[in-house]
Short mmCIF file of C-alpha atoms in Angstrom, two decimals:
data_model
loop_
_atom_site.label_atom_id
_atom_site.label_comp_id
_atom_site.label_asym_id
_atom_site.label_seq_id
_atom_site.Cartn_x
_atom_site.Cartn_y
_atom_site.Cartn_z
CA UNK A 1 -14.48 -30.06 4.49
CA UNK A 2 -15.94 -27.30 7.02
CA UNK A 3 -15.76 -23.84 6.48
CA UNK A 4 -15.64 -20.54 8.56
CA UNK A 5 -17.57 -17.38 8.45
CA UNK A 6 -17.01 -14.51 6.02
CA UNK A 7 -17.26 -11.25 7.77
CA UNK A 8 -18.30 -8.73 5.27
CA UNK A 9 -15.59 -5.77 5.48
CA UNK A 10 -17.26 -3.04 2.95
CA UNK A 11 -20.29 -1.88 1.32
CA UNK A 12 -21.28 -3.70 -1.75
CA UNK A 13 -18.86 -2.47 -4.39
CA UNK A 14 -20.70 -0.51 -7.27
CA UNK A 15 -20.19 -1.61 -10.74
CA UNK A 16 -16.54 -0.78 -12.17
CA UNK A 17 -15.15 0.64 -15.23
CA UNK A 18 -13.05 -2.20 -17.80
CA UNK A 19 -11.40 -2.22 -20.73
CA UNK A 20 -12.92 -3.46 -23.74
CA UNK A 21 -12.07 -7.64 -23.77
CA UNK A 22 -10.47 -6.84 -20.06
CA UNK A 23 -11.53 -10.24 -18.53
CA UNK A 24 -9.67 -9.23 -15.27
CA UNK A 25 -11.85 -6.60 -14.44
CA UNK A 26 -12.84 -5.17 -11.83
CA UNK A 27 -9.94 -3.44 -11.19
CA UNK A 28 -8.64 -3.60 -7.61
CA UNK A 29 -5.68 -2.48 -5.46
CA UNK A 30 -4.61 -3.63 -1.81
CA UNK A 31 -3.52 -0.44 0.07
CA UNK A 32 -1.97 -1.97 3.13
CA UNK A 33 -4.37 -0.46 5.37
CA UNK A 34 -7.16 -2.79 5.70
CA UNK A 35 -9.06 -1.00 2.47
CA UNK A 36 -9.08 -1.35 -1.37
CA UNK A 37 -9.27 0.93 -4.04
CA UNK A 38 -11.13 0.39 -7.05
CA UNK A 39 -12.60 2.35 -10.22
CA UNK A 40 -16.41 3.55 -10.39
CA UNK A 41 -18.14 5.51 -13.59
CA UNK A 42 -21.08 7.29 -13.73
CA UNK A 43 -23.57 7.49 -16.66
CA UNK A 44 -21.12 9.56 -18.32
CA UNK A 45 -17.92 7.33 -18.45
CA UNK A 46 -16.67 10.14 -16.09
CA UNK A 47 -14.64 8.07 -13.44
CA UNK A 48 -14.09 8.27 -9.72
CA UNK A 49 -11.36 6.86 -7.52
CA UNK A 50 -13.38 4.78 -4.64
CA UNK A 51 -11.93 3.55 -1.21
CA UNK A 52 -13.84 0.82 1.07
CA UNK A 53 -12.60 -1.32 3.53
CA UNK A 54 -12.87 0.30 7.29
CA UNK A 55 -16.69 -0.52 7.90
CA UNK A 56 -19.51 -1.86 6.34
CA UNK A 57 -21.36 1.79 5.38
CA UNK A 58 -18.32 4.08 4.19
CA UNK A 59 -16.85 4.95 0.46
CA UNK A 60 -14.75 7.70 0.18
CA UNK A 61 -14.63 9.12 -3.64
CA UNK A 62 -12.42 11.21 -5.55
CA UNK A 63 -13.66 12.13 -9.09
CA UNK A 64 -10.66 12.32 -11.75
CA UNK A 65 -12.51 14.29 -14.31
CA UNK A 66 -11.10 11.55 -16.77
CA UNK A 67 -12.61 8.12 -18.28
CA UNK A 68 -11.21 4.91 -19.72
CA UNK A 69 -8.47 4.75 -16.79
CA UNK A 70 -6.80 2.17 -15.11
CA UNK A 71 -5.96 2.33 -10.89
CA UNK A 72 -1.58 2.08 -10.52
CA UNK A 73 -0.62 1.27 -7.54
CA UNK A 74 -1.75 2.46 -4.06
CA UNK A 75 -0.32 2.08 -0.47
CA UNK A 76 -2.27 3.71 2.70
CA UNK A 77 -3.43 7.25 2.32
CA UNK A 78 -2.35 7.21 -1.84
CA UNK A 79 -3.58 5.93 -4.92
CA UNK A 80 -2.04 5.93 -8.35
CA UNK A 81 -4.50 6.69 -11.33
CA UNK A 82 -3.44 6.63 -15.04
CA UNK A 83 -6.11 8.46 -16.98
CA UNK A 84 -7.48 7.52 -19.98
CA UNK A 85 -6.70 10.81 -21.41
CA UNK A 86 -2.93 10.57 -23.03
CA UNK A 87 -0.62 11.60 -20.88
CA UNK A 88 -2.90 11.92 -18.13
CA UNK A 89 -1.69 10.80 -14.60
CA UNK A 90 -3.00 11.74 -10.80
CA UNK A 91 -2.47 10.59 -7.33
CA UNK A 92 -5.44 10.93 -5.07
CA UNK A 93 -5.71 11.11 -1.20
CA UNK A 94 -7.71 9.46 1.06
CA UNK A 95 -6.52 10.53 4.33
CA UNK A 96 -7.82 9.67 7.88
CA UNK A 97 -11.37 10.70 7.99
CA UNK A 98 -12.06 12.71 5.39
CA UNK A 99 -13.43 12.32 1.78
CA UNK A 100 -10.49 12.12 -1.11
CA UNK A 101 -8.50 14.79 -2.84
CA UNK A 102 -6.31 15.01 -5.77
CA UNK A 103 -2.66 15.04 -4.16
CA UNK A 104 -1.10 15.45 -7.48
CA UNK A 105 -2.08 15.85 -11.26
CA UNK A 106 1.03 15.31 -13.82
CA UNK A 107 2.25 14.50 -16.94
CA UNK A 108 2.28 10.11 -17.22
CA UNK A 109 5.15 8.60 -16.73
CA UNK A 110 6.20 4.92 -14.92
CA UNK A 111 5.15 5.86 -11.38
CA UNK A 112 5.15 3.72 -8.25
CA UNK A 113 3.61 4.58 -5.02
CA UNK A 114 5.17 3.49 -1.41
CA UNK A 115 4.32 5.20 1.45
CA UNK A 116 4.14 8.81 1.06
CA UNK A 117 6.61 8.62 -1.78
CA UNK A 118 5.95 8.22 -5.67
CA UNK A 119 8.59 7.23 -7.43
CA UNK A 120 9.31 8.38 -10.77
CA UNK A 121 11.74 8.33 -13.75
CA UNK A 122 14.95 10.91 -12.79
CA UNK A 123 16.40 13.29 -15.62
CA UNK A 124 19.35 10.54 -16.23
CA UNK A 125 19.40 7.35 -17.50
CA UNK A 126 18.63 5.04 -14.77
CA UNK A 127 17.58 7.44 -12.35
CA UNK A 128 14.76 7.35 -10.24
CA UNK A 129 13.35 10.12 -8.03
CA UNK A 130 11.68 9.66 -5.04
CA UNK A 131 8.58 12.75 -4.21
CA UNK A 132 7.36 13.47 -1.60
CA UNK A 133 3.55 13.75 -1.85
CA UNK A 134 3.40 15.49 1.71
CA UNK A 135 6.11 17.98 1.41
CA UNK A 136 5.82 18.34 -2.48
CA UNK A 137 8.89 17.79 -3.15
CA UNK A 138 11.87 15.69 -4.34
CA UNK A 139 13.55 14.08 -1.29
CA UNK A 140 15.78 11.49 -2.67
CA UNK A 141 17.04 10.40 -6.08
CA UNK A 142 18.51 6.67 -6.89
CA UNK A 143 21.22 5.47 -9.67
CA UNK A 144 19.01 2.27 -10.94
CA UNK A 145 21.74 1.12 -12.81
CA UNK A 146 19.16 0.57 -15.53
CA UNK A 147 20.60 0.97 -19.39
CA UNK A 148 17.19 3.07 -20.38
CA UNK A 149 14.61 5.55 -18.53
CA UNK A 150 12.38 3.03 -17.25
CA UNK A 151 9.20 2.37 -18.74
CA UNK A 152 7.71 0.77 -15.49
CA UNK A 153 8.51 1.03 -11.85
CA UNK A 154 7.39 -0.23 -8.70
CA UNK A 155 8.53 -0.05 -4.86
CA UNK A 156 7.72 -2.20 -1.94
CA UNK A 157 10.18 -1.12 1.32
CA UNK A 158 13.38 -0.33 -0.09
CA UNK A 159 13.03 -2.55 -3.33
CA UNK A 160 12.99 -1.16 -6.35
CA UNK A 161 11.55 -2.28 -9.26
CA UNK A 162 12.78 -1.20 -12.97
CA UNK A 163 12.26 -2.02 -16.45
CA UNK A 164 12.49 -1.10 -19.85
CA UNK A 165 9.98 -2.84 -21.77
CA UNK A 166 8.61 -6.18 -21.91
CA UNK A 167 11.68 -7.35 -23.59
CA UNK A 168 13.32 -5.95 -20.85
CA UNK A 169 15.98 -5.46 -19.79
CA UNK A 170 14.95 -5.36 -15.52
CA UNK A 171 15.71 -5.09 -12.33
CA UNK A 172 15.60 -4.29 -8.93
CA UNK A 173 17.17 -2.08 -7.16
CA UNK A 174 18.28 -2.56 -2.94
CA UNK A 175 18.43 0.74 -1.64
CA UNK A 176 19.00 -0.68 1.77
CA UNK A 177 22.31 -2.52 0.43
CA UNK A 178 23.05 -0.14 -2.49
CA UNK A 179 22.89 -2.60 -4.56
CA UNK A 180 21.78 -3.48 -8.55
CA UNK A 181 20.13 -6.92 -8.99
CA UNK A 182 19.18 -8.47 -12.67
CA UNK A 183 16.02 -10.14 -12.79
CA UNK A 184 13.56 -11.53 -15.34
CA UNK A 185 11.71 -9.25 -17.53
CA UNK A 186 8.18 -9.69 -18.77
CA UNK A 187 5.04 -8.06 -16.59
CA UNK A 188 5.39 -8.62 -13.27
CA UNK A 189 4.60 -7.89 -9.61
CA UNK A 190 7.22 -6.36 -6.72
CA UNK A 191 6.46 -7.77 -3.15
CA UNK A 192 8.81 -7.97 -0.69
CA UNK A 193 11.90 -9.55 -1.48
CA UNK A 194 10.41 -11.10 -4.65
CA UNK A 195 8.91 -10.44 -7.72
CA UNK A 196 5.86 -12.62 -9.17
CA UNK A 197 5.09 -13.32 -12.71
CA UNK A 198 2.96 -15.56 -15.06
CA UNK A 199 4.76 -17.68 -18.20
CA UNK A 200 1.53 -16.80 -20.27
CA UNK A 201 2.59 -19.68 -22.78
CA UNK A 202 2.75 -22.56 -20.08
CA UNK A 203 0.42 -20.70 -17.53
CA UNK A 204 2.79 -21.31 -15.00
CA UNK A 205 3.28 -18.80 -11.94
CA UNK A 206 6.60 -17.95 -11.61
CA UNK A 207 8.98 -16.64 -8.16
CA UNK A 208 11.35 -14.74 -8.56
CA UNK A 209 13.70 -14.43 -5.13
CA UNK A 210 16.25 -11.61 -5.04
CA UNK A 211 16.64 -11.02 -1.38
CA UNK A 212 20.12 -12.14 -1.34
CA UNK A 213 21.21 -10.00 -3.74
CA UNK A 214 21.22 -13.02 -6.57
CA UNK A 215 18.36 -13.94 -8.31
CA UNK A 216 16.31 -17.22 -8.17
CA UNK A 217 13.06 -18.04 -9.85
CA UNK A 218 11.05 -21.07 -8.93
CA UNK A 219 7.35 -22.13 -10.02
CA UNK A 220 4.83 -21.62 -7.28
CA UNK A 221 1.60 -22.96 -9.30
CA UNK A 222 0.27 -23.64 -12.34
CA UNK A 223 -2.09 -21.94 -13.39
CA UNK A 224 -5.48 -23.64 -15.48
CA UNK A 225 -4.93 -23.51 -19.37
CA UNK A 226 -7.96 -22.30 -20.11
CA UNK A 227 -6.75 -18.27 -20.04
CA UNK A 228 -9.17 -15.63 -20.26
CA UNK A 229 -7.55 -13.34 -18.31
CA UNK A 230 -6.11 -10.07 -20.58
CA UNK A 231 -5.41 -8.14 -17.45
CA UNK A 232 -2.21 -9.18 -16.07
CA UNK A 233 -1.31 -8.50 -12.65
CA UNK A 234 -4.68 -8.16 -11.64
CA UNK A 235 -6.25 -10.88 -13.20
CA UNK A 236 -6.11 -14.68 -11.82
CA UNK A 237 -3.18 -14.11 -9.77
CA UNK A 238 -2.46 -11.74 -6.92
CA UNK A 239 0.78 -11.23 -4.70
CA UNK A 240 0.44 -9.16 -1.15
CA UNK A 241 3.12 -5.99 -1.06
CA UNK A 242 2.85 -5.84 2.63
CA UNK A 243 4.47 -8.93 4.00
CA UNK A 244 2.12 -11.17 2.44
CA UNK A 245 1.96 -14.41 0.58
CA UNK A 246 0.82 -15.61 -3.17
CA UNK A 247 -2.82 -15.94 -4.28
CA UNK A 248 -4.14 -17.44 -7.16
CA UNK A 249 -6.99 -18.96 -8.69
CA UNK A 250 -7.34 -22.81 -9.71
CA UNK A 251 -9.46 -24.52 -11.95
CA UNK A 252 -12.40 -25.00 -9.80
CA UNK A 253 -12.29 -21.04 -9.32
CA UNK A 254 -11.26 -21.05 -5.95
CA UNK A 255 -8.23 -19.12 -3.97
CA UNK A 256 -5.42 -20.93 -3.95
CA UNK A 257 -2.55 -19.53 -1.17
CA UNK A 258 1.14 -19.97 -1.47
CA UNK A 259 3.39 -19.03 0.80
CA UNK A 260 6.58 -16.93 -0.46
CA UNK A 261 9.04 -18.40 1.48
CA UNK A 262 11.12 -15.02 1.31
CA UNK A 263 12.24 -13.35 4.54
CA UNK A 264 10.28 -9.92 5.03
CA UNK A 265 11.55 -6.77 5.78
CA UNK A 266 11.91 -5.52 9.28
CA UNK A 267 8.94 -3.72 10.69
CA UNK A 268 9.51 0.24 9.27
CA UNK A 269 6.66 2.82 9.37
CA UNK A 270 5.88 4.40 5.91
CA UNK A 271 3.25 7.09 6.51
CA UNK A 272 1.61 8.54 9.56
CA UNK A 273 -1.03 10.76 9.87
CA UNK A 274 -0.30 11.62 14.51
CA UNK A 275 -1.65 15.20 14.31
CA UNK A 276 -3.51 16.56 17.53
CA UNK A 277 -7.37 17.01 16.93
CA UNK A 278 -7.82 20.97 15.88
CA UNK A 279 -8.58 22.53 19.45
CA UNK A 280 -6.99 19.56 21.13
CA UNK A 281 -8.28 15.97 22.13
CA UNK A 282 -11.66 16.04 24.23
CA UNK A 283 -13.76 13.01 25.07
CA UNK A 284 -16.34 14.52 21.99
CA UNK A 285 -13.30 14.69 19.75
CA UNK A 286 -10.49 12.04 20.32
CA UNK A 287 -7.44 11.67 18.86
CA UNK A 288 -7.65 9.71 16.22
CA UNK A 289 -4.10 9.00 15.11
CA UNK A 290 -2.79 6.36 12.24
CA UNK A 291 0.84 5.07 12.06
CA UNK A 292 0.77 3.22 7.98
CA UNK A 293 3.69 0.71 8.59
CA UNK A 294 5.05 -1.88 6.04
CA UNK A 295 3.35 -5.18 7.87
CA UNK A 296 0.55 -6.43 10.50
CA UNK A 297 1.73 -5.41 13.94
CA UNK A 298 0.82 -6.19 17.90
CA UNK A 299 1.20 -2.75 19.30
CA UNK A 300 0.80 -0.67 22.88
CA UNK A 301 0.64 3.14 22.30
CA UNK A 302 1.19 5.06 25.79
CA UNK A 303 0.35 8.57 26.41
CA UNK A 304 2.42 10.31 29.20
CA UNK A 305 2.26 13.35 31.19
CA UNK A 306 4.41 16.30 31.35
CA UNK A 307 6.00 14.56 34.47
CA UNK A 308 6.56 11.41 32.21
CA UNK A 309 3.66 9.41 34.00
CA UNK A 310 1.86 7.16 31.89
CA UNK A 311 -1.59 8.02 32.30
CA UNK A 312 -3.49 6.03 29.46
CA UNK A 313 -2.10 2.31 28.01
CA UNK A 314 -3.91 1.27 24.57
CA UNK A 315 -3.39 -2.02 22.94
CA UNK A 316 -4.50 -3.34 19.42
CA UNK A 317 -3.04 -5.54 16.54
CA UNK A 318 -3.55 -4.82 13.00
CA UNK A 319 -4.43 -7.06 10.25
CA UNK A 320 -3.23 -4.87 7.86
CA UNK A 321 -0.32 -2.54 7.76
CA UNK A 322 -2.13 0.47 9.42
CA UNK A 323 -2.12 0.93 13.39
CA UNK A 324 -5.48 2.93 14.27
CA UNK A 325 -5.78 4.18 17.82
CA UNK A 326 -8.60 6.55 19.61
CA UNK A 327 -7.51 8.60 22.03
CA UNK A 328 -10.67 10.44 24.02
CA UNK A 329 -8.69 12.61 26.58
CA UNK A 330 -9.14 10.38 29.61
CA UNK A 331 -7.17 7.87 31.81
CA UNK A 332 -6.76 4.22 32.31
CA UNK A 333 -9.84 4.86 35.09
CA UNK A 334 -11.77 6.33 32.66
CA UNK A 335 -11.20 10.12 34.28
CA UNK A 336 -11.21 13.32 31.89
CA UNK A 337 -6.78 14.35 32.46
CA UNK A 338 -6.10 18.02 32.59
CA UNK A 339 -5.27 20.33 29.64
CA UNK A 340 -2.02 20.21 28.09
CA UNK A 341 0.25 18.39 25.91
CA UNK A 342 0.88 15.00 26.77
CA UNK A 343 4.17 12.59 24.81
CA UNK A 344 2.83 9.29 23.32
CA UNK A 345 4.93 6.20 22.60
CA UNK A 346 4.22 3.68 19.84
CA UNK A 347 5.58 0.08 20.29
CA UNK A 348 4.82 -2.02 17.37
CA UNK A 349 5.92 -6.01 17.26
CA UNK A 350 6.37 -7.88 13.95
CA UNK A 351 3.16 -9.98 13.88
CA UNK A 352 5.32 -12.57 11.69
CA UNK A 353 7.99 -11.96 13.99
CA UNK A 354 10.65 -11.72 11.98
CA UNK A 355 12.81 -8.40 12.76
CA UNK A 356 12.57 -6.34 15.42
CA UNK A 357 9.94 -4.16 17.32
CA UNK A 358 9.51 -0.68 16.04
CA UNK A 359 9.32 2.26 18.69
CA UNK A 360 7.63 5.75 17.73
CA UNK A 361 7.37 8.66 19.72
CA UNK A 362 5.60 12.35 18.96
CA UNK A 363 3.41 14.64 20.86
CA UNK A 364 -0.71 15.35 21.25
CA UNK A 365 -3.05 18.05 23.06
CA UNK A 366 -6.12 17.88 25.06
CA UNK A 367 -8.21 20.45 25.28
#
């Protein structure tokens, strides 16, 4: 059989913090963007929040002043921590260039992260509130339909996820239909239009498709019997939230990939980060602008004059959910264009093609 290349895509990961008997370790989380998020302690047991993924040399850090944690979930800019300290929960931020923050630092509860939005358990039964970890505050709240306050929840577009328990019951939620669906409980993973989750009696990895608004499980794999794996979702199975497709590992420990089969969302930005460069864009400072959508993308951004002449035409398609451009203040001839404010236009294709294009527009200086 012949092979291809590996292109190495980060710096070597430093060890990570597990759980006693956690045979899943080390913990990892997808963020959409092209970068992963992971745990790292120091000598102490103190633990940081770590993001690699853009180049070969960069980690961005963000201590949590907490140990024995485990990483939520994480899309773009956002990562969910759950501290080993009772109670303890925090979001950090790893915006565009620049080392992490702490976003937010509350009291635990379920918590799902999408976007720029954590989702959280509402002060009714069934309710779920949607923050806004930009504007810092509550921007929308959502009638479940679940019988309990959920104990877990997750998001992916406008799925979702509830339950209350492992004996459930659970469900999802279509916020684009307004609409309840009942689906299996036990621990599980939201994607998009599905939910994945592993029989751990008869090892066998289990699809659930809700996307119609009914629910239909199917198995996708099964999985070797020989289990060591005490970690769940991020253990010998993995599912991709951003328009992705199934991963798992077989007997002869290699990476198995199924395809879904589900219909994905249409092509929806989630998070953008399009402010001008302080001072305005220069050819020593470009504008460095990133639009986090739900799915990989074949896009042209266009930056126009005040007369509406298109003066500069970039191109790019992502791999990942995130579009990055660089902007450095000069035209398609490579000329420094005058001071001023200048309108640019985003045009993002469906790199699955499946939905339609996706048009942004905003705004930028150059100095």
């Amino acid at each position: 059989m012949g092979g291809s290349l590996q292109t190495r895509r980060s710096p070597t990961l430093q060890p990570t913090t597990c759980l006693t008997g956690d045979a899943a370790c080390p913990q990892l989380e997808a963020l959409g963007d092209g970068r992963i998020a992971y745990l790292w302690a120091d000598a102490n047991g103190q633990e940081s929040v770590s993001v690699v993924g853009l180049d070969t040399s960069t980690i961005a850090t963000e201590p949590t002043g907490d140990s024995a944690g485990r990483l939520g979930t994480g899309s773009g800019r956002y990562v969910l921590y759950n501290g080993g300290t009772p109670g303890s929960q925090k979001v950090a931020d790893f915006p565009r260039g620049a080392a992490g923050e702490t976003a937010l630092d509350r009291t635990r509860t379920a918590a799902a992260i999408w976007g720029r939005r954590l989702w959280i358990p509402g002060s009714t039964q069934g309710g779920v509130v949607a923050y806004d970890l930009k504007a810092k505050k509550n921007v929308a709240t959502v009638d479940t339909g679940a019988p309990c306050t959920p104990t877990e929840t997750q998001a992916v577009n406008t799925w979702l996820y509830w339950s209350c328990g492992s004996a459930g019951p659970a469900g999802v939620y279509d916020r684009a239909a307004g609409r309840a669906i009942t689906v299996p409980a036990g621990q599980g993973r939201l994607a998009d239009g599905y939910l994945i989750r592993e029989n751990r009696t008869t090892h066998e990895l289990l699809l659930t498709d809700f996307h119609t608004g009914t629910a239909t499980t199917r198995t996708v794999a099964v999985l070797p019997s020989a289990d060591q794996n005490t970690g769940g979702n991020t253990g010998r199975w993995a599912v991709d939230r951003f328009g992705g497709n199934v991963a798992y590992l077989t007997q002869q420990g290699q990476v198995a990939i199924v395809s879904a089969g589900v219909p994905t969302s249409p092509l929806a930005q989630t998070e953008a980060q399009t402010d001008p460069q302080p001072g305005g864009s220069s050819a020593s400072n470009p504008w460095r602008p990133v639009w986090q959508l739900n799915k990989p993308s074949a896009w042209t951004l266009t930056l126009s004059n005040t007369a509406g002449a298109v003066v500069r035409t970039l191109t790019g398609a992502s791999t990942a959910g995130a579009v990055r451009a660089s902007w450095n203040a000069q035209n398609d001839s490579g000329n420094n264009v005058p001071r001023g404010t200048y309108t640019w236009k985003l045009t993002a294709a469906p790199r699955d093609g499946q939905g339609p294009d996706l048009a942004l527009t905003g705004t930028t200086t150059v100095n």
